[in-house]
Coordinates of C-alpha atoms in Angstrom, one line a residue:
M323 CA 12.0 -13.2 24.8
A324 CA 15.7 -13.2 24.9
A325 CA 17.9 -11.8 27.6
H326 CA 18.5 -8.1 27.1
I327 CA 21.4 -5.8 27.5
R328 CA 21.0 -2.9 29.9
R329 CA 21.8 0.6 29.0
R330 CA 25.1 2.0 30.3
L331 CA 23.7 4.6 32.6
R332 CA 26.7 6.9 32.7
K333 CA 29.8 7.1 30.5
G334 CA 32.7 5.6 32.3
A335 CA 30.7 3.1 34.4
T336 CA 32.9 0.1 34.1
T337 CA 31.5 -2.5 36.4
T338 CA 28.1 -4.3 36.6
A339 CA 27.9 -3.2 40.3
V340 CA 27.8 0.5 39.3
A341 CA 25.1 -0.2 36.6
A342 CA 23.1 -2.3 39.1
A343 CA 23.3 0.4 41.7
A344 CA 22.2 3.1 39.2
V345 CA 19.1 1.0 38.1
A346 CA 18.2 0.4 41.8
A347 CA 18.5 4.1 42.5
L348 CA 16.2 4.9 39.6
A349 CA 13.6 2.3 40.6
A350 CA 13.6 3.6 44.2
S351 CA 12.7 7.1 42.9
Q352 CA 9.5 6.1 41.2
A353 CA 6.0 6.7 42.3
P354 CA 4.0 3.9 43.9
A355 CA 2.0 3.2 40.7
A356 CA 5.2 2.1 39.0
T357 CA 5.8 -0.8 41.5
L358 CA 6.7 -3.9 39.6
A359 CA 4.2 -6.7 40.4
D360 CA 5.5 -10.0 41.6
G361 CA 6.5 -12.4 38.8
P362 CA 5.5 -12.2 35.2
A363 CA 2.0 -10.7 34.6
G364 CA 1.7 -9.9 38.2
G365 CA 1.8 -13.4 39.5
G366 CA 3.5 -16.8 38.8
D367 CA 6.9 -17.9 39.7
P368 CA 8.8 -15.2 41.7
K369 CA 12.1 -16.7 40.5
A370 CA 11.2 -15.5 37.0
A371 CA 11.1 -11.9 38.1
G372 CA 14.7 -11.4 37.0
E373 CA 14.5 -13.6 33.9
D374 CA 13.0 -13.1 30.5
T375 CA 10.1 -15.1 29.3
A376 CA 10.7 -15.5 25.6
S377 CA 9.7 -18.5 23.6
T378 CA 9.9 -19.5 20.0
E379 CA 6.2 -18.6 19.6
D380 CA 4.6 -15.2 20.0
D381 CA 2.4 -16.2 22.9
G382 CA -0.2 -13.8 21.8
A383 CA 2.1 -10.8 22.3
A384 CA 1.1 -7.7 20.3
T385 CA 4.7 -7.3 19.0
G386 CA 5.4 -11.0 18.6
N387 CA 8.1 -10.4 21.3
S388 CA 10.1 -8.4 18.7
P389 CA 13.2 -6.5 19.8
Y390 CA 12.8 -3.1 21.5
Y391 CA 15.0 -0.2 22.7
T392 CA 16.4 -0.8 26.2
D393 CA 17.6 2.8 26.8
L394 CA 16.5 4.0 30.3
P395 CA 15.5 7.5 31.3
P396 CA 18.0 9.9 32.8
L397 CA 18.7 9.5 36.5
V398 CA 17.4 13.1 37.0
T399 CA 13.8 12.9 36.0
P400 CA 11.5 15.9 35.4
D401 CA 10.0 17.1 38.6
K402 CA 6.8 18.8 37.6
P403 CA 3.8 18.6 40.1
G404 CA 0.5 17.2 39.1
S405 CA -0.2 14.7 36.3
S406 CA 1.4 16.7 33.4
S407 CA -1.9 18.3 32.5
N408 CA 0.0 21.6 32.3
L409 CA 3.0 20.6 30.3
P410 CA 6.1 22.7 30.6
V411 CA 7.3 24.4 27.4
T412 CA 10.9 23.5 28.0
G413 CA 12.8 20.7 29.7
S414 CA 15.4 18.0 29.1
A415 CA 15.7 16.5 25.7
E416 CA 14.6 13.0 26.9
A417 CA 11.4 14.5 28.4
G418 CA 10.3 16.0 25.1
I419 CA 7.7 14.2 23.0
P420 CA 7.2 15.2 19.3
A421 CA 3.9 17.2 18.8
S422 CA 2.1 14.7 16.5
I423 CA 3.1 11.7 18.6
L424 CA 2.0 13.4 21.9
A425 CA -1.3 14.5 20.2
A426 CA -1.9 10.9 19.2
Y427 CA -1.4 9.5 22.7
K428 CA -3.7 12.1 24.2
Q429 CA -6.4 11.5 21.6
A430 CA -6.2 7.8 22.3
E431 CA -6.6 8.4 26.0
Q432 CA -9.6 10.5 25.4
T433 CA -11.2 8.1 23.0
V434 CA -10.7 5.1 25.4
A435 CA -12.0 7.1 28.3
T436 CA -15.3 7.5 26.4
T437 CA -15.6 3.9 25.2
D438 CA -14.0 2.1 28.2
P439 CA -13.8 4.4 31.2
A440 CA -13.2 1.6 33.6
C441 CA -9.8 0.9 32.0
R442 CA -8.4 4.3 33.1
L443 CA -5.8 4.3 30.4
P444 CA -3.1 7.0 31.0
W445 CA -1.5 8.5 27.9
Q446 CA 1.9 8.3 29.7
L447 CA 1.7 4.5 29.4
L448 CA 1.3 4.8 25.6
A449 CA 4.2 7.2 25.6
A450 CA 6.4 4.8 27.5
I451 CA 5.6 1.9 25.1
G452 CA 6.0 4.2 22.1
K453 CA 9.4 5.2 23.4
V454 CA 10.6 1.6 23.9
E455 CA 9.1 0.3 20.7
S456 CA 10.0 3.1 18.2
G457 CA 11.8 5.9 20.0
Q458 CA 8.6 8.0 19.7
A459 CA 8.3 7.1 16.0
R460 CA 12.0 7.8 15.5
G461 CA 11.9 11.2 17.1
G462 CA 8.7 12.3 15.5
R463 CA 9.6 11.6 11.9
V464 CA 6.0 11.5 10.7
D465 CA 4.2 13.3 7.9
A466 CA 1.3 15.8 8.2
N467 CA -1.2 12.9 8.7
G468 CA 0.9 11.2 11.4
T469 CA 2.2 8.4 9.2
A470 CA 5.8 7.3 9.9
S471 CA 8.1 8.1 7.1
P472 CA 10.0 6.0 6.3
R473 CA 7.9 3.2 7.8
I474 CA 9.2 1.3 10.7
L475 CA 9.7 -2.5 10.4
G476 CA 11.1 -5.0 12.8
P477 CA 13.3 -7.9 11.8
A478 CA 11.8 -11.0 10.3
L479 CA 10.3 -13.2 13.1
N480 CA 11.9 -16.3 11.7
G481 CA 12.8 -18.1 14.9
Q482 CA 16.4 -17.1 14.8
G483 CA 16.5 -15.6 18.3
F484 CA 13.0 -14.1 17.9
A485 CA 9.6 -15.7 17.8
L486 CA 8.8 -17.9 14.8
I487 CA 5.8 -16.4 13.1
K488 CA 5.1 -17.3 9.5
D489 CA 3.5 -14.8 7.3
T490 CA -0.2 -14.0 8.1
D491 CA -0.9 -11.0 5.8
G492 CA 0.7 -11.9 2.5
G493 CA 3.2 -9.1 3.1
A494 CA 0.4 -6.5 2.9
Y495 CA 1.5 -4.6 6.1
D496 CA 5.2 -5.6 6.4
G497 CA 6.2 -6.4 2.8
D498 CA 7.3 -9.9 3.9
A499 CA 5.4 -12.8 2.4
V500 CA 7.5 -15.4 4.3
H501 CA 7.6 -14.3 8.0
D502 CA 5.8 -11.6 9.9
R503 CA 7.5 -8.4 11.1
A504 CA 6.4 -5.9 13.7
V505 CA 5.1 -2.8 12.0
G506 CA 4.8 0.9 12.7
P507 CA 5.2 3.3 15.7
M508 CA 3.7 0.8 18.2
Q509 CA 5.2 -2.3 16.5
F510 CA 2.2 -4.5 16.0
I511 CA 2.6 -7.8 14.2
P512 CA 0.1 -8.2 11.3
S513 CA -2.0 -10.9 12.9
T514 CA -2.6 -8.7 16.0
W515 CA -3.2 -5.6 13.9
A516 CA -5.9 -7.6 11.9
S517 CA -7.8 -8.0 15.2
W518 CA -7.0 -4.7 16.9
G519 CA -6.3 -2.2 14.1
Q520 CA -8.1 1.2 14.3
D521 CA -8.9 4.2 12.1
A522 CA -8.3 7.0 14.6
N523 CA -7.6 9.8 12.1
G524 CA -10.8 9.3 10.0
D525 CA -9.1 8.7 6.7
G526 CA -11.0 5.4 6.1
R527 CA -7.9 3.2 6.6
K528 CA -6.5 1.2 9.5
D529 CA -2.9 1.9 9.1
P530 CA -0.3 0.5 11.6
N531 CA 2.2 3.0 10.2
N532 CA 0.0 5.9 11.4
I533 CA 0.6 7.0 15.0
Y534 CA -3.0 8.0 15.6
D535 CA -4.3 4.6 14.4
A536 CA -1.6 2.7 16.2
A537 CA -1.9 4.6 19.5
L538 CA -5.6 3.9 19.7
A539 CA -5.1 0.3 18.8
A540 CA -2.4 0.0 21.5
G541 CA -4.7 1.6 24.1
R542 CA -7.6 -0.7 23.4
Y543 CA -5.2 -3.7 23.3
L544 CA -3.9 -2.8 26.8
C545 CA -7.4 -2.4 28.1
A546 CA -8.4 -5.9 27.0
N547 CA -9.8 -8.5 29.5
D548 CA -11.5 -5.8 31.6
R549 CA -8.1 -4.4 32.9
D550 CA -8.0 -1.4 35.2
L551 CA -4.7 0.2 34.4
A552 CA -4.8 2.2 37.6
I553 CA -4.1 -1.1 39.4
A554 CA -0.4 -2.0 39.3
A555 CA -1.0 -5.7 38.7
D556 CA -3.4 -5.0 35.8
L557 CA -0.9 -2.5 34.3
D558 CA 1.9 -5.1 34.5
K559 CA -0.3 -7.7 32.8
A560 CA -1.1 -5.3 30.1
V561 CA 2.5 -4.4 29.4
L562 CA 3.6 -8.1 29.4
S563 CA 0.8 -8.8 26.9
Y564 CA 2.6 -6.4 24.6
N565 CA 6.0 -8.1 25.0
R566 CA 6.4 -11.1 27.3
S567 CA 9.7 -10.1 28.9
N568 CA 10.2 -8.8 32.5
E569 CA 13.1 -6.7 31.2
Y570 CA 10.6 -5.1 28.8
L571 CA 8.2 -4.5 31.7
R572 CA 10.9 -2.9 33.8
T573 CA 12.0 -0.6 30.9
V574 CA 8.4 0.5 30.1
R575 CA 7.7 1.0 33.8
S576 CA 10.8 3.3 34.0
W577 CA 9.6 5.5 31.2
F578 CA 6.0 5.5 32.4
S579 CA 7.1 6.9 35.8
Y580 CA 9.5 9.3 34.0
Y581 CA 6.7 10.8 31.9
Q582 CA 4.3 10.9 34.8
R583 CA 6.6 13.3 36.5
G584 CA 6.5 15.7 33.6
T585 CA 7.1 16.1 29.9
H586 CA 6.7 18.7 27.2
E587 CA 5.9 19.0 23.5
I588 CA 8.7 19.5 20.9
P589 CA 8.5 19.9 17.1
D590 CA 8.1 16.8 15.0
G591 CA 11.4 15.4 13.8
T592 CA 13.4 16.8 16.7
G593 CA 13.1 14.0 19.2
T594 CA 16.0 12.1 20.8
L595 CA 16.7 8.8 19.0
P596 CA 17.3 5.7 21.1
T597 CA 20.5 3.8 20.6
T598 CA 20.4 0.5 22.4
P599 CA 18.2 -2.3 21.0
S600 CA 17.5 -5.5 22.9
T601 CA 19.2 -8.7 21.7
P602 CA 17.7 -12.0 20.6
S603 CA 18.4 -15.4 22.1
P604 CA 20.0 -17.6 19.5
N605 CA 18.6 -21.1 19.0
P606 CA 20.8 -23.6 20.7
G607 CA 23.2 -25.4 18.4
P608 CA 25.7 -28.3 18.6
S609 CA 27.9 -28.0 21.7
T610 CA 31.4 -27.0 21.1
N611 CA 34.3 -26.3 23.5
P612 CA 36.7 -23.9 21.9
G613 CA 39.1 -23.9 24.8
P614 CA 40.6 -20.9 26.6
S615 CA 40.3 -17.5 24.9
T616 CA 41.4 -14.1 25.8
T617 CA 39.1 -12.4 23.3
P618 CA 36.5 -10.3 25.2
S619 CA 32.8 -10.9 24.5
P620 CA 31.6 -8.6 21.7
K621 CA 29.6 -5.5 22.7
P622 CA 26.1 -5.3 21.2
S623 CA 25.8 -3.2 18.1
P624 CA 22.9 -0.7 17.9
D625 CA 22.4 -1.4 14.2
K626 CA 22.5 -5.2 14.7
P627 CA 19.5 -6.3 16.6
G628 CA 20.2 -9.9 15.9
G629 CA 23.4 -10.2 17.9
K630 CA 24.1 -11.4 21.5
P631 CA 27.3 -11.5 23.5
S632 CA 29.1 -14.9 23.3
P633 CA 29.2 -17.1 26.3
G634 CA 32.4 -16.8 28.4
P635 CA 35.5 -18.9 27.7
S636 CA 35.7 -22.5 28.9
K637 CA 37.7 -23.2 31.9
P638 CA 41.4 -23.7 31.3
G639 CA 42.7 -27.3 31.7
D640 CA 39.3 -28.9 31.5
G641 CA 40.8 -31.8 29.4
S642 CA 38.9 -30.9 26.3
T643 CA 40.5 -32.1 23.0
S644 CA 37.9 -30.5 20.8
P645 CA 39.4 -28.6 17.9
K646 CA 39.1 -24.9 17.8
P647 CA 36.2 -23.7 15.7
K648 CA 36.9 -21.9 12.5
P649 CA 36.7 -18.1 12.6
P650 CA 33.1 -17.1 11.8
T651 CA 32.5 -15.9 8.3
S652 CA 31.6 -12.3 7.9
K653 CA 27.9 -11.7 7.6
P654 CA 26.1 -8.7 6.3
T655 CA 25.1 -6.2 8.9
P656 CA 21.4 -5.2 9.1
A657 CA 22.3 -2.0 7.2
E658 CA 23.6 -4.2 4.3
T659 CA 20.8 -6.8 4.5
F660 CA 17.8 -6.5 2.1
G661 CA 14.7 -6.2 4.2
S662 CA 11.7 -5.1 2.3
L663 CA 10.3 -3.9 -1.1
E664 CA 7.6 -1.4 -1.4
N665 CA 5.9 0.9 -3.9
A666 CA 7.8 4.1 -4.5
G667 CA 4.8 6.1 -5.5
T668 CA 3.7 4.5 -8.7
G669 CA 0.4 6.0 -9.8
P670 CA -2.4 4.3 -11.8
L671 CA -1.1 2.4 -14.8
R672 CA -3.5 3.2 -17.7
A673 CA -2.9 3.8 -21.4
T674 CA -4.7 3.7 -24.7
A675 CA -3.8 0.9 -27.1
G676 CA -0.6 1.6 -29.0
Q677 CA 0.3 4.5 -26.7
A678 CA 3.0 4.9 -24.0
F679 CA 2.0 4.8 -20.3
D680 CA 2.5 8.1 -18.5
E681 CA 3.4 6.3 -15.3
R682 CA 6.5 4.1 -14.8
V683 CA 6.7 1.4 -12.2
A684 CA 9.0 2.4 -9.3
V685 CA 9.9 0.4 -6.2
L686 CA 11.8 1.2 -3.0
A687 CA 14.2 -1.3 -1.4
R688 CA 14.9 -1.0 2.4
N689 CA 17.4 -2.7 4.6
A690 CA 16.7 -4.7 7.7
L691 CA 16.7 -1.4 9.7
G692 CA 14.1 0.2 7.4
A693 CA 16.5 2.5 5.6
P694 CA 16.8 2.8 1.8
L695 CA 19.1 0.2 0.3
G696 CA 21.1 0.6 -2.9
K697 CA 22.5 -1.9 -5.4
V698 CA 19.5 -4.3 -5.1
S699 CA 18.6 -6.0 -8.3
V700 CA 14.9 -5.8 -9.1
T701 CA 13.3 -7.8 -11.9
F702 CA 10.2 -6.3 -13.6
T703 CA 7.9 -8.7 -15.6
V704 CA 4.9 -7.9 -17.7
T705 CA 2.2 -10.6 -17.6
G706 CA -1.0 -10.6 -19.8
N707 CA -2.2 -10.8 -23.3
T708 CA -2.6 -7.1 -24.2
G709 CA 0.7 -7.0 -26.1
T710 CA 2.1 -4.5 -23.7
L711 CA 5.9 -4.4 -23.5
F712 CA 8.7 -2.4 -21.9
S713 CA 10.5 0.0 -24.3
G714 CA 12.8 -2.1 -26.4
G715 CA 10.2 -4.8 -26.9
K716 CA 11.0 -6.7 -23.7
K717 CA 8.6 -8.4 -21.3
T718 CA 11.2 -8.7 -18.5
V719 CA 13.9 -6.3 -17.4
T720 CA 16.2 -6.0 -14.4
V721 CA 17.2 -2.7 -12.8
R722 CA 19.3 -2.0 -9.7
T723 CA 18.3 0.4 -7.0
G724 CA 20.2 3.6 -6.7
A725 CA 21.6 5.2 -3.5
D726 CA 18.1 6.3 -2.6
G727 CA 16.9 2.7 -2.7
T728 CA 14.6 3.2 -5.7
A729 CA 14.5 1.4 -9.0
T730 CA 12.3 2.5 -11.9
A731 CA 11.3 0.2 -14.7
P732 CA 11.6 1.4 -18.4
E733 CA 8.6 3.0 -20.1
L734 CA 5.7 0.7 -20.8
R735 CA 4.1 0.8 -24.3
A736 CA 0.5 -0.5 -24.6
G737 CA -0.3 -3.3 -27.0
E738 CA -3.2 -3.2 -29.5
K739 CA -5.6 -5.3 -27.4
A740 CA -7.6 -3.6 -24.7
G741 CA -7.7 -5.3 -21.3
E742 CA -5.9 -5.7 -18.0
F743 CA -2.4 -7.0 -17.3
T744 CA 0.1 -7.0 -14.4
V745 CA 3.6 -5.8 -13.8
T746 CA 5.5 -7.8 -11.1
A747 CA 8.6 -6.6 -9.3
V748 CA 10.8 -9.2 -7.6
A749 CA 13.9 -8.6 -5.5
G750 CA 16.0 -10.7 -3.2
T751 CA 17.4 -14.2 -3.3
G752 CA 16.4 -17.1 -1.0
R753 CA 13.5 -15.2 0.4
P754 CA 12.5 -12.8 -2.5
R755 CA 10.0 -9.9 -2.0
T756 CA 7.3 -9.4 -4.6
L757 CA 5.1 -6.5 -5.5
T758 CA 2.4 -6.7 -8.2
Y759 CA 0.9 -3.7 -10.0
A760 CA -2.4 -3.9 -11.9
A761 CA -2.5 -2.1 -15.3
T762 CA -5.1 -1.4 -18.0
V763 CA -5.0 -0.9 -21.7
T764 CA -8.1 0.9 -23.1
A765 CA -9.3 0.8 -26.7
R766 CA -8.1 3.6 -29.0
Q767 CA -10.2 6.6 -28.7
A768 CA -11.5 9.5 -30.8
D769 CA -12.9 12.8 -29.6
T770 CA -14.3 13.8 -33.0
I771 CA -15.9 11.9 -35.9
A772 CA -17.4 13.6 -39.0
R773 CA -18.4 13.0 -42.6
T774 CA -15.8 13.8 -45.2
D775 CA -18.5 15.4 -47.5
E776 CA -21.9 16.9 -47.2
K777 CA -23.6 15.3 -50.1
A778 CA -27.3 14.3 -49.5
L779 CA -27.9 10.6 -49.1
V780 CA -31.0 9.5 -51.0
A781 CA -32.4 6.2 -52.2
A782 CA -35.6 5.0 -53.7
P783 CA -37.8 2.4 -51.9
G784 CA -36.3 -1.0 -52.2
E785 CA -33.0 0.3 -53.7
K786 CA -29.6 0.9 -52.2
F787 CA -28.0 4.2 -51.6
A788 CA -25.7 5.1 -54.5
D789 CA -23.3 7.1 -52.4
A790 CA -21.2 5.6 -49.7
V791 CA -20.9 7.1 -46.2
T792 CA -17.3 8.0 -45.4
V793 CA -16.2 9.5 -42.0
K794 CA -13.0 10.5 -40.3
A795 CA -12.2 10.1 -36.6
T796 CA -9.6 12.3 -34.8
Y797 CA -8.2 12.5 -31.3
K798 CA -6.7 15.8 -30.2
D799 CA -6.8 17.0 -33.8
A800 CA -4.7 14.0 -35.0
A801 CA -6.0 11.1 -37.0
A802 CA -7.4 8.4 -34.7
A803 CA -6.3 5.1 -36.2
G804 CA -7.7 1.7 -35.1
V805 CA -10.7 3.3 -33.3
A806 CA -13.8 1.1 -32.9
V807 CA -17.0 2.6 -34.4
T808 CA -20.6 1.5 -33.9
A809 CA -23.2 2.3 -36.5
T810 CA -26.9 2.2 -35.6
M811 CA -30.1 3.2 -37.3
V812 CA -32.0 5.3 -34.7
K813 CA -35.2 7.2 -34.2
D814 CA -33.7 10.2 -32.4
P815 CA -30.4 12.2 -32.6
L816 CA -29.3 10.9 -29.1
G817 CA -29.7 7.3 -30.2
L818 CA -32.0 6.5 -27.3
F819 CA -34.3 4.5 -29.5
D820 CA -33.2 2.1 -32.3
N821 CA -35.2 2.0 -35.5
D822 CA -36.6 -1.2 -36.9
K823 CA -37.7 0.3 -40.2
G824 CA -36.1 2.2 -43.0
P825 CA -32.5 1.9 -44.2
Y826 CA -30.4 -1.2 -43.2
F827 CA -27.1 -2.9 -43.7
K828 CA -26.7 -6.6 -44.6
D829 CA -24.8 -9.2 -42.6
A830 CA -22.6 -11.9 -44.0
A831 CA -25.7 -14.0 -44.8
G832 CA -27.4 -11.1 -46.6
K833 CA -30.0 -10.5 -43.9
P834 CA -31.0 -7.0 -42.9
V835 CA -29.3 -5.6 -39.8
R836 CA -29.6 -2.0 -38.4
T837 CA -26.5 -2.1 -36.0
L838 CA -22.9 -2.8 -36.9
T839 CA -20.2 -3.1 -34.1
T840 CA -17.3 -4.5 -36.0
L841 CA -16.2 -1.2 -37.7
T842 CA -12.7 0.2 -37.2
T843 CA -10.9 3.3 -38.6
D844 CA -7.9 2.8 -40.8
A845 CA -4.4 4.2 -40.3
E846 CA -5.6 7.6 -41.5
G847 CA -8.6 7.6 -39.1
M848 CA -10.9 7.0 -42.1
L849 CA -13.9 4.7 -42.2
R850 CA -16.0 3.8 -45.3
L851 CA -19.3 2.2 -44.2
P852 CA -20.7 -0.9 -46.0
E853 CA -23.5 -0.5 -48.5
I854 CA -26.9 0.8 -47.1
F855 CA -30.2 -0.4 -48.4
A856 CA -33.7 1.1 -48.3
D857 CA -36.8 -0.8 -47.5
G858 CA -40.2 0.0 -49.0
T859 CA -41.1 2.8 -46.5
E860 CA -40.4 6.4 -47.6
G861 CA -39.3 9.0 -45.1
T862 CA -36.2 10.6 -43.5
Y863 CA -34.1 8.4 -41.2
L864 CA -31.1 8.8 -38.9
L865 CA -27.9 6.9 -38.8
R866 CA -25.8 7.5 -35.6
L867 CA -22.0 6.7 -35.5
T868 CA -20.3 6.5 -32.1
T869 CA -16.6 5.9 -31.1
E870 CA -14.6 4.7 -28.1
G871 CA -14.0 8.0 -26.3
G872 CA -17.6 9.3 -26.8
A873 CA -17.4 11.0 -30.2
S874 CA -20.5 10.8 -32.3
V875 CA -22.1 12.0 -35.5
V876 CA -25.7 11.7 -36.8
I877 CA -26.3 11.4 -40.5
E878 CA -29.6 11.8 -42.4
L879 CA -30.8 9.2 -44.9
T880 CA -33.8 9.9 -47.2
V881 CA -35.9 7.2 -48.8
Q882 CA -38.2 8.6 -51.5
A883 CA -39.6 7.6 -54.9
P884 CA -37.9 9.4 -57.9
E885 CA -39.9 12.2 -59.5
E886 CA -41.5 11.4 -62.9
T887 CA -40.1 13.4 -65.8
A888 CA -41.8 14.0 -69.3
P889 CA -40.1 12.7 -72.4
E890 CA -38.2 15.2 -74.4
G891 CA -40.3 17.3 -76.9
T892 CA -43.6 16.7 -75.1
T893 CA -45.7 18.7 -72.6
P894 CA -47.1 17.5 -69.4
E895 CA -50.6 17.6 -70.9
E896 CA -49.6 15.3 -73.7
T897 CA -48.2 12.8 -71.3
A898 CA -51.2 12.9 -69.0
P899 CA -53.4 9.9 -69.2
K900 CA -56.5 10.4 -71.4
E901 CA -60.1 9.5 -70.5
T902 CA -61.3 6.4 -72.3
E903 CA -64.7 6.9 -74.0
T904 CA -67.3 4.3 -73.4
P905 CA -69.0 3.3 -76.6
E906 CA -72.8 3.9 -76.7
A907 CA -75.0 0.9 -76.6

């Protein structure tokens, strides 16, 4: 990890001697449990105790050695006896921990005490790490479920001063499909979260943005390798496994001791926000000697975690003839840099063929600090063969985000073909961010289908029915055009049993069929069935019509021989057959 700036302990402290003395005084006031173990991870080279141990790889650190806040506790710490089991109601602002955040730390301590009692995890250690990693989830800005809002993302771990960690989650957690980023209140990188993620709030999800899930995951991560966190060396190893920097260890240790001396609960959203981020170590480049300079080294900027003070000027008169470098070009600040793209609350995308979708695709662009970013161009594209298009008949549209960071695509209108398709949102150049939304077009539906007349349908055996069957389908009292209709000869009104006798249709080859599935209503919702034929069996039969949407109607078909009628001017007795006399022998 890179070298880190130290917090100015008091306004007006103008020399490094004053700052060093203040830090030494603070360290001297801590309890014995806060003693820093020798060297990194409690052992190793003592010379490294004052140096950072960053590398271009994550070294298995939970955060990927991401930047963190280096603010130190006040010199006057809370002075409450005991182990903070009885928290004071009031106290200094720095000692206050937002209610949901504090509850998550305590719940994690209790859970780990049940599953791994030998670890002896103190919730104050989680609080110290949470303070350093996210400023207690940005002062308690979490929703009712404990989820950070907006979510907290670290910078891309692209090797430019930070570890180089290529994407491991397809952007699922951090919205970055190129490099990983630390995510959530406890700043887990996606690969670590994949192994250690927890569902502590019982919602069925392991969400690194949720303080309850993240706190329990952090607790179990710190307890790994059979550590006993009541032992100083094991505690140091645990903290260094989170971020491999001795400066990080010292900062966490300071807050750990501070919280051990007392703290109190404050309302969510009212916590004190940290101001001083750590700085990365830039990759070494070509050596240049710009010559003497009177320009002071730049101060680190709290909203620019990627910066580091420049090295001091070269010695005057060193004989260098190298030309002075050109002034650096202005680079966008993190607040101006596009960081991530996420769903802005788009609901399920479903519509009936030919209808408009109720939902519109919306995305939210954030800057490198996780805040909404305006004026970002987002291109939305429809992909699929349902015929669905944006209003205006376009498959691709580009929309810029507003001041709130959101961009909403135009209305979608479903095509005539049922099926699934996708809408893709892409933003950013060089390293674009992509979101994909699944959408469905369902077949046109009807909630009612009925005959247009009530005339009895009768045919003689072996003949066809003289009257055609005509029905009309409607949906919400309007004509349902283009609705698929299935016609089946059945034995019962519910259509549970098909009938293999009685009336039938004919297929294209003229063969009898008793089910048709290729019927569709016209523009007026009307459907005239093909001719129906009777076989040689008399009786009453049922024809059932069903539509997409569940509407149905059952129609009676009667097969019977025609009644015989007497010729005009005769009586039934005259037309009756006469007995034939047998001649006598």
